[in-house]
PDB file of C-alpha atoms in Angstrom:
ATOM      1  CA  MET A 190     117.632 124.863 149.376  1.00  0.00           C
ATOM      2  CA  LYS A 191     117.994 122.901 146.212  1.00  0.00           C
ATOM      3  CA  ALA A 192     121.702 123.425 146.133  1.00  0.00           C
ATOM      4  CA  LYS A 193     121.864 122.576 149.741  1.00  0.00           C
ATOM      5  CA  LEU A 194     120.014 119.271 149.282  1.00  0.00           C
ATOM      6  CA  ILE A 195     122.037 118.385 146.413  1.00  0.00           C
ATOM      7  CA  ASN A 196     125.288 118.862 148.277  1.00  0.00           C
ATOM      8  CA  TYR A 197     123.988 116.610 150.707  1.00  0.00           C
ATOM      9  CA  GLY A 198     122.984 113.755 148.120  1.00  0.00           C
ATOM     10  CA  VAL A 199     119.327 114.080 148.225  1.00  0.00           C
ATOM     11  CA  PRO A 200     117.836 112.749 145.199  1.00  0.00           C
ATOM     12  CA  ALA A 201     115.546 115.318 143.474  1.00  0.00           C
ATOM     13  CA  ASN A 202     112.503 112.784 142.766  1.00  0.00           C
ATOM     14  CA  VAL A 203     112.505 111.643 146.613  1.00  0.00           C
ATOM     15  CA  TYR A 204     112.575 114.788 147.870  1.00  0.00           C
ATOM     16  CA  ARG A 205     109.749 116.092 145.331  1.00  0.00           C
ATOM     17  CA  GLU A 206     107.836 112.979 146.589  1.00  0.00           C
ATOM     18  CA  ALA A 207     108.447 113.704 150.273  1.00  0.00           C
ATOM     19  CA  LEU A 208     107.282 117.425 150.136  1.00  0.00           C
ATOM     20  CA  MET A 209     104.392 116.167 148.144  1.00  0.00           C
ATOM     21  CA  GLY A 210     103.278 113.672 151.084  1.00  0.00           C
ATOM     22  CA  TYR A 211     104.399 116.286 153.435  1.00  0.00           C
ATOM     23  CA  TYR A 212     101.820 119.018 152.398  1.00  0.00           C
ATOM     24  CA  SER A 213      99.042 116.421 151.723  1.00  0.00           C
ATOM     25  CA  LEU A 214      99.243 115.094 155.266  1.00  0.00           C
ATOM     26  CA  SER A 215      99.519 118.883 156.210  1.00  0.00           C
ATOM     27  CA  GLN A 216      96.177 119.705 154.588  1.00  0.00           C
ATOM     28  CA  ARG A 217      94.653 116.390 156.031  1.00  0.00           C
ATOM     29  CA  GLY A 218      95.607 117.583 159.694  1.00  0.00           C
ATOM     30  CA  GLN A 219      98.011 115.034 160.365  1.00  0.00           C
ATOM     31  CA  ILE A 220     101.029 116.676 161.314  1.00  0.00           C
ATOM     32  CA  ALA A 221     101.922 119.446 163.726  1.00  0.00           C
ATOM     33  CA  PRO A 222     101.270 122.876 161.738  1.00  0.00           C
ATOM     34  CA  SER A 223     104.370 124.562 163.919  1.00  0.00           C
ATOM     35  CA  ARG A 224     106.769 121.487 163.440  1.00  0.00           C
ATOM     36  CA  GLN A 225     107.687 122.103 159.706  1.00  0.00           C
ATOM     37  CA  VAL A 226     110.302 119.302 159.870  1.00  0.00           C
ATOM     38  CA  LEU A 227     110.540 116.507 157.074  1.00  0.00           C
ATOM     39  CA  THR A 228     112.763 113.339 157.342  1.00  0.00           C
ATOM     40  CA  ILE A 229     113.742 111.353 154.030  1.00  0.00           C
ATOM     41  CA  ILE A 230     115.189 107.791 154.122  1.00  0.00           C
ATOM     42  CA  ASP A 231     116.262 106.820 150.897  1.00  0.00           C
ATOM     43  CA  PHE A 232     116.349 102.921 151.075  1.00  0.00           C
ATOM     44  CA  GLU A 233     117.445 102.887 147.267  1.00  0.00           C
ATOM     45  CA  ARG A 234     120.906 103.142 148.717  1.00  0.00           C
ATOM     46  CA  SER A 235     123.379 101.027 150.349  1.00  0.00           C
ATOM     47  CA  SER A 236     123.241 100.896 154.053  1.00  0.00           C
ATOM     48  CA  SER A 237     126.941 101.899 154.276  1.00  0.00           C
ATOM     49  CA  GLN A 238     126.043 105.274 152.723  1.00  0.00           C
ATOM     50  CA  LYS A 239     124.309 108.073 154.867  1.00  0.00           C
ATOM     51  CA  ARG A 240     120.624 107.739 153.771  1.00  0.00           C
ATOM     52  CA  LEU A 241     118.455 109.990 156.088  1.00  0.00           C
ATOM     53  CA  TRP A 242     118.213 113.379 156.083  1.00  0.00           C
ATOM     54  CA  VAL A 243     116.328 115.676 158.640  1.00  0.00           C
ATOM     55  CA  ILE A 244     115.168 119.030 156.862  1.00  0.00           C
ATOM     56  CA  ASP A 245     113.769 122.245 158.494  1.00  0.00           C
ATOM     57  CA  LEU A 246     111.494 123.115 155.789  1.00  0.00           C
ATOM     58  CA  LYS A 247     110.949 126.947 157.539  1.00  0.00           C
ATOM     59  CA  LYS A 248     114.715 127.753 157.791  1.00  0.00           C
ATOM     60  CA  GLN A 249     115.513 125.828 154.765  1.00  0.00           C
ATOM     61  CA  THR A 250     118.653 123.661 156.498  1.00  0.00           C
ATOM     62  CA  VAL A 251     119.748 119.965 156.859  1.00  0.00           C
ATOM     63  CA  LEU A 252     119.497 119.464 160.576  1.00  0.00           C
ATOM     64  CA  PHE A 253     120.957 116.045 160.289  1.00  0.00           C
ATOM     65  CA  HIS A 254     122.536 113.574 157.593  1.00  0.00           C
ATOM     66  CA  SER A 255     122.950 110.117 159.164  1.00  0.00           C
ATOM     67  CA  LEU A 256     123.296 106.242 158.761  1.00  0.00           C
ATOM     68  CA  VAL A 257     119.998 104.720 159.269  1.00  0.00           C
ATOM     69  CA  ALA A 258     119.506 100.603 159.365  1.00  0.00           C
ATOM     70  CA  HIS A 259     116.948  98.445 157.730  1.00  0.00           C
ATOM     71  CA  GLY A 260     115.051  95.404 158.767  1.00  0.00           C
ATOM     72  CA  ARG A 261     117.308  92.318 159.003  1.00  0.00           C
ATOM     73  CA  ASN A 262     114.848  90.531 156.462  1.00  0.00           C
ATOM     74  CA  THR A 263     114.834  93.505 153.933  1.00  0.00           C
ATOM     75  CA  GLY A 264     118.192  92.578 152.785  1.00  0.00           C
ATOM     76  CA  GLU A 265     122.121  92.496 153.880  1.00  0.00           C
ATOM     77  CA  ASP A 266     123.502  95.821 152.623  1.00  0.00           C
ATOM     78  CA  MET A 267     120.792  96.844 150.075  1.00  0.00           C
ATOM     79  CA  ALA A 268     117.455  96.875 151.123  1.00  0.00           C
ATOM     80  CA  ARG A 269     115.426  94.655 148.703  1.00  0.00           C
ATOM     81  CA  THR A 270     112.055  93.513 150.402  1.00  0.00           C
ATOM     82  CA  PHE A 271     109.746  95.298 152.480  1.00  0.00           C
ATOM     83  CA  SER A 272     106.404  94.302 154.402  1.00  0.00           C
ATOM     84  CA  ASN A 273     103.565  95.779 156.965  1.00  0.00           C
ATOM     85  CA  ARG A 274     103.219  92.234 158.399  1.00  0.00           C
ATOM     86  CA  GLU A 275     103.803  91.227 162.096  1.00  0.00           C
ATOM     87  CA  GLY A 276     106.769  88.986 162.494  1.00  0.00           C
ATOM     88  CA  SER A 277     108.262  89.889 159.292  1.00  0.00           C
ATOM     89  CA  GLU A 278     111.560  91.773 160.506  1.00  0.00           C
ATOM     90  CA  MET A 279     111.388  93.756 157.194  1.00  0.00           C
ATOM     91  CA  SER A 280     111.350  97.682 156.942  1.00  0.00           C
ATOM     92  CA  SER A 281     108.366  99.178 155.717  1.00  0.00           C
ATOM     93  CA  LEU A 282     107.933 101.999 152.926  1.00  0.00           C
ATOM     94  CA  GLY A 283     105.675 104.848 152.828  1.00  0.00           C
ATOM     95  CA  PHE A 284     104.616 108.448 154.791  1.00  0.00           C
ATOM     96  CA  TYR A 285     104.681 108.333 158.809  1.00  0.00           C
ATOM     97  CA  THR A 286     104.069 110.961 161.523  1.00  0.00           C
ATOM     98  CA  THR A 287     105.883 110.969 164.556  1.00  0.00           C
ATOM     99  CA  GLY A 288     104.197 110.383 167.951  1.00  0.00           C
ATOM    100  CA  SER A 289     105.623 110.623 171.564  1.00  0.00           C
ATOM    101  CA  THR A 290     109.021 109.557 172.865  1.00  0.00           C
ATOM    102  CA  TYR A 291     109.910 106.780 175.641  1.00  0.00           C
ATOM    103  CA  GLN A 292     112.582 105.238 177.384  1.00  0.00           C
ATOM    104  CA  GLY A 293     112.893 101.562 176.159  1.00  0.00           C
ATOM    105  CA  LYS A 294     115.785  98.950 175.622  1.00  0.00           C
ATOM    106  CA  HIS A 295     117.645 100.926 173.228  1.00  0.00           C
ATOM    107  CA  GLY A 296     117.459 104.392 175.246  1.00  0.00           C
ATOM    108  CA  LEU A 297     115.253 107.072 174.119  1.00  0.00           C
ATOM    109  CA  SER A 298     112.853 105.909 171.373  1.00  0.00           C
ATOM    110  CA  LEU A 299     110.264 107.268 169.139  1.00  0.00           C
ATOM    111  CA  LYS A 300     106.925 106.174 168.304  1.00  0.00           C
ATOM    112  CA  LEU A 301     105.611 105.796 164.327  1.00  0.00           C
ATOM    113  CA  HIS A 302     102.158 106.040 163.155  1.00  0.00           C
ATOM    114  CA  GLY A 303     102.251 104.720 159.711  1.00  0.00           C
ATOM    115  CA  HIS A 304      99.714 106.246 157.087  1.00  0.00           C
ATOM    116  CA  ASP A 305      99.803 104.186 153.926  1.00  0.00           C
ATOM    117  CA  PRO A 306      97.681 101.459 154.177  1.00  0.00           C
ATOM    118  CA  GLY A 307      98.814  98.044 152.865  1.00  0.00           C
ATOM    119  CA  TYR A 308     102.648  99.581 153.524  1.00  0.00           C
ATOM    120  CA  ASN A 309     103.307 100.693 156.802  1.00  0.00           C
ATOM    121  CA  THR A 310      99.939 100.772 159.137  1.00  0.00           C
ATOM    122  CA  ASN A 311     101.200  98.264 161.477  1.00  0.00           C
ATOM    123  CA  ALA A 312     104.065 100.406 162.645  1.00  0.00           C
ATOM    124  CA  ALA A 313     102.551 100.819 165.968  1.00  0.00           C
ATOM    125  CA  SER A 314     101.492  97.232 166.715  1.00  0.00           C
ATOM    126  CA  ARG A 315     104.686  96.015 165.232  1.00  0.00           C
ATOM    127  CA  ALA A 316     106.855  98.395 167.824  1.00  0.00           C
ATOM    128  CA  VAL A 317     108.408  99.862 164.741  1.00  0.00           C
ATOM    129  CA  VAL A 318     110.427 102.826 166.132  1.00  0.00           C
ATOM    130  CA  VAL A 319     113.121 105.171 165.773  1.00  0.00           C
ATOM    131  CA  HIS A 320     116.045 104.542 168.110  1.00  0.00           C
ATOM    132  CA  GLY A 321     119.755 104.166 168.386  1.00  0.00           C
ATOM    133  CA  ALA A 322     121.904 101.120 167.971  1.00  0.00           C
ATOM    134  CA  ASP A 323     125.457 100.101 168.315  1.00  0.00           C
ATOM    135  CA  TYR A 324     125.255  98.240 165.300  1.00  0.00           C
ATOM    136  CA  VAL A 325     124.642 101.736 163.098  1.00  0.00           C
ATOM    137  CA  SER A 326     128.101 103.247 162.891  1.00  0.00           C
ATOM    138  CA  GLU A 327     131.087 103.859 160.673  1.00  0.00           C
ATOM    139  CA  GLN A 328     133.141 101.415 162.554  1.00  0.00           C
ATOM    140  CA  PHE A 329     130.466  98.369 161.813  1.00  0.00           C
ATOM    141  CA  VAL A 330     130.540  99.428 158.283  1.00  0.00           C
ATOM    142  CA  ARG A 331     134.144  98.981 157.923  1.00  0.00           C
ATOM    143  CA  GLN A 332     134.339  95.415 160.027  1.00  0.00           C
ATOM    144  CA  HIS A 333     131.409  94.065 158.125  1.00  0.00           C
ATOM    145  CA  GLY A 334     130.933  96.062 154.604  1.00  0.00           C
ATOM    146  CA  ARG A 335     127.505  97.260 155.605  1.00  0.00           C
ATOM    147  CA  LEU A 336     125.355  98.002 158.798  1.00  0.00           C
ATOM    148  CA  GLY A 337     124.079  95.731 161.301  1.00  0.00           C
ATOM    149  CA  ARG A 338     120.373  95.256 160.564  1.00  0.00           C
ATOM    150  CA  SER A 339     116.991  95.856 163.089  1.00  0.00           C
ATOM    151  CA  GLN A 340     113.659  94.082 163.302  1.00  0.00           C
ATOM    152  CA  GLY A 341     112.253  96.620 161.493  1.00  0.00           C
ATOM    153  CA  CYS A 342     113.093  99.751 162.967  1.00  0.00           C
ATOM    154  CA  PRO A 343     114.750 102.686 161.392  1.00  0.00           C
ATOM    155  CA  ALA A 344     117.453 102.201 163.648  1.00  0.00           C
ATOM    156  CA  LEU A 345     119.954 105.231 164.175  1.00  0.00           C
ATOM    157  CA  PRO A 346     123.670 105.790 165.551  1.00  0.00           C
ATOM    158  CA  VAL A 347     123.805 105.668 169.030  1.00  0.00           C
ATOM    159  CA  GLN A 348     125.736 109.327 169.015  1.00  0.00           C
ATOM    160  CA  GLN A 349     123.170 111.183 166.901  1.00  0.00           C
ATOM    161  CA  SER A 350     119.868 108.966 168.124  1.00  0.00           C
ATOM    162  CA  SER A 351     118.681 111.363 170.890  1.00  0.00           C
ATOM    163  CA  ALA A 352     119.633 114.535 168.990  1.00  0.00           C
ATOM    164  CA  ILE A 353     117.671 113.444 166.167  1.00  0.00           C
ATOM    165  CA  ILE A 354     114.498 112.024 167.990  1.00  0.00           C
ATOM    166  CA  ARG A 355     114.429 115.393 169.665  1.00  0.00           C
ATOM    167  CA  ALA A 356     114.174 117.110 166.660  1.00  0.00           C
ATOM    168  CA  ILE A 357     111.459 114.956 164.821  1.00  0.00           C
ATOM    169  CA  GLN A 358     109.261 113.969 167.525  1.00  0.00           C
ATOM    170  CA  GLY A 359     105.664 115.191 168.245  1.00  0.00           C
ATOM    171  CA  GLY A 360     103.762 115.317 164.911  1.00  0.00           C
ATOM    172  CA  THR A 361     106.594 115.638 161.996  1.00  0.00           C
ATOM    173  CA  VAL A 362     106.878 113.242 158.734  1.00  0.00           C
ATOM    174  CA  ILE A 363     109.186 110.658 157.967  1.00  0.00           C
ATOM    175  CA  TYR A 364     109.255 109.617 154.321  1.00  0.00           C
ATOM    176  CA  ALA A 365     110.633 105.983 153.673  1.00  0.00           C
ATOM    177  CA  HIS A 366     111.522 105.648 150.033  1.00  0.00           C
ATOM    178  CA  GLY A 367     112.314 102.370 148.354  1.00  0.00           C
ATOM    179  CA  PRO A 368     114.100 101.025 145.365  1.00  0.00           C
ATOM    180  CA  SER A 369     112.502 101.611 141.740  1.00  0.00           C
ATOM    181  CA  GLN A 370     111.604  97.953 141.345  1.00  0.00           C
ATOM    182  CA  VAL A 371     109.683  97.651 144.380  1.00  0.00           C
ATOM    183  CA  ARG A 372     106.103  98.469 143.826  1.00  0.00           C
ATOM    184  CA  TYR A 373     104.554 101.254 146.063  1.00  0.00           C
ATOM    185  CA  ALA A 374     101.658 103.477 145.385  1.00  0.00           C
ATOM    186  CA  SER A 375     100.459 105.922 148.073  1.00  0.00           C
ATOM    187  CA  THR A 376      97.311 108.305 148.131  1.00  0.00           C
ATOM    188  CA  TRP A 377      99.517 111.150 149.661  1.00  0.00           C
ATOM    189  CA  LEU A 378     101.319 111.576 146.417  1.00  0.00           C
ATOM    190  CA  GLN A 379      98.740 113.514 144.729  1.00  0.00           C
ATOM    191  CA  LEU A 380      99.901 117.021 143.336  1.00  0.00           C
ATOM    192  CA  ASP A 381      96.613 119.205 143.864  1.00  0.00           C
ATOM    193  CA  PRO A 382      96.152 118.585 147.667  1.00  0.00           C
ATOM    194  CA  ALA A 383      99.903 119.130 148.363  1.00  0.00           C
ATOM    195  CA  LEU A 384      99.751 122.358 146.364  1.00  0.00           C
ATOM    196  CA  MET A 385      96.844 123.711 147.872  1.00  0.00           C
ATOM    197  CA  ALA A 386      98.207 122.844 151.322  1.00  0.00           C
ATOM    198  CA  PHE A 387     101.395 124.486 150.109  1.00  0.00           C
ATOM    199  CA  ALA A 388      99.419 127.696 149.353  1.00  0.00           C
ATOM    200  CA  HIS A 389      97.695 127.896 152.461  1.00  0.00           C
ATOM    201  CA  GLN A 390     100.839 127.724 154.488  1.00  0.00           C
ATOM    202  CA  GLN A 391     102.650 130.206 152.053  1.00  0.00           C
ATOM    203  CA  GLY A 392      99.617 132.581 153.021  1.00  0.00           C
ATOM    204  CA  LEU A 393      98.920 132.281 149.192  1.00  0.00           C
ATOM    205  CA  TYR A 394      95.335 131.234 149.476  1.00  0.00           C
ATOM    206  CA  ARG A 395      92.865 131.630 151.876  1.00  0.00           C
ATOM    207  CA  SER A 396      89.443 129.377 151.635  1.00  0.00           C
TER     208      SER A 396
END
């Protein structure tokens, strides 16, 4: 799996953090145990690069590798500033779980629940959701040198959005990782609970 992820360009440190949060959330009963799917967004990368990965942890495969937009006040090509504030039109960092889908103005869309106080817990009230958008495409990048930007939503290419949303809906984890110079601290990034949850899942430990 590690070799596959390197081939897809997932930074090892980001994957490690994402896994730690995934298993910590699992131990606290925040995710659907039958859905071992982890989505990583690396906002340290240019918007012109594919910086979203959907990983099936059970099958040890990368399901999707895609472009993803950030909020219009988060930066031009590079994501630089983040906020949890209503009306900020910025992206938010941290760990999310996915909720239900609905049909919105962008078609099939996916509700998100933020689990990092101070960073993303206003996702639902801000209507930060996963949806498709025509400004998220290779063609847009060729014309403008970057992706278009959202109001804070992790917007996806229209051609891929429905398939990705169906793959990650209903209690899976999304981890939005930010640039190293941006402050982010999370209670989910603790090794002991993550290791315990991992051991439980692998059948290595019984309480």
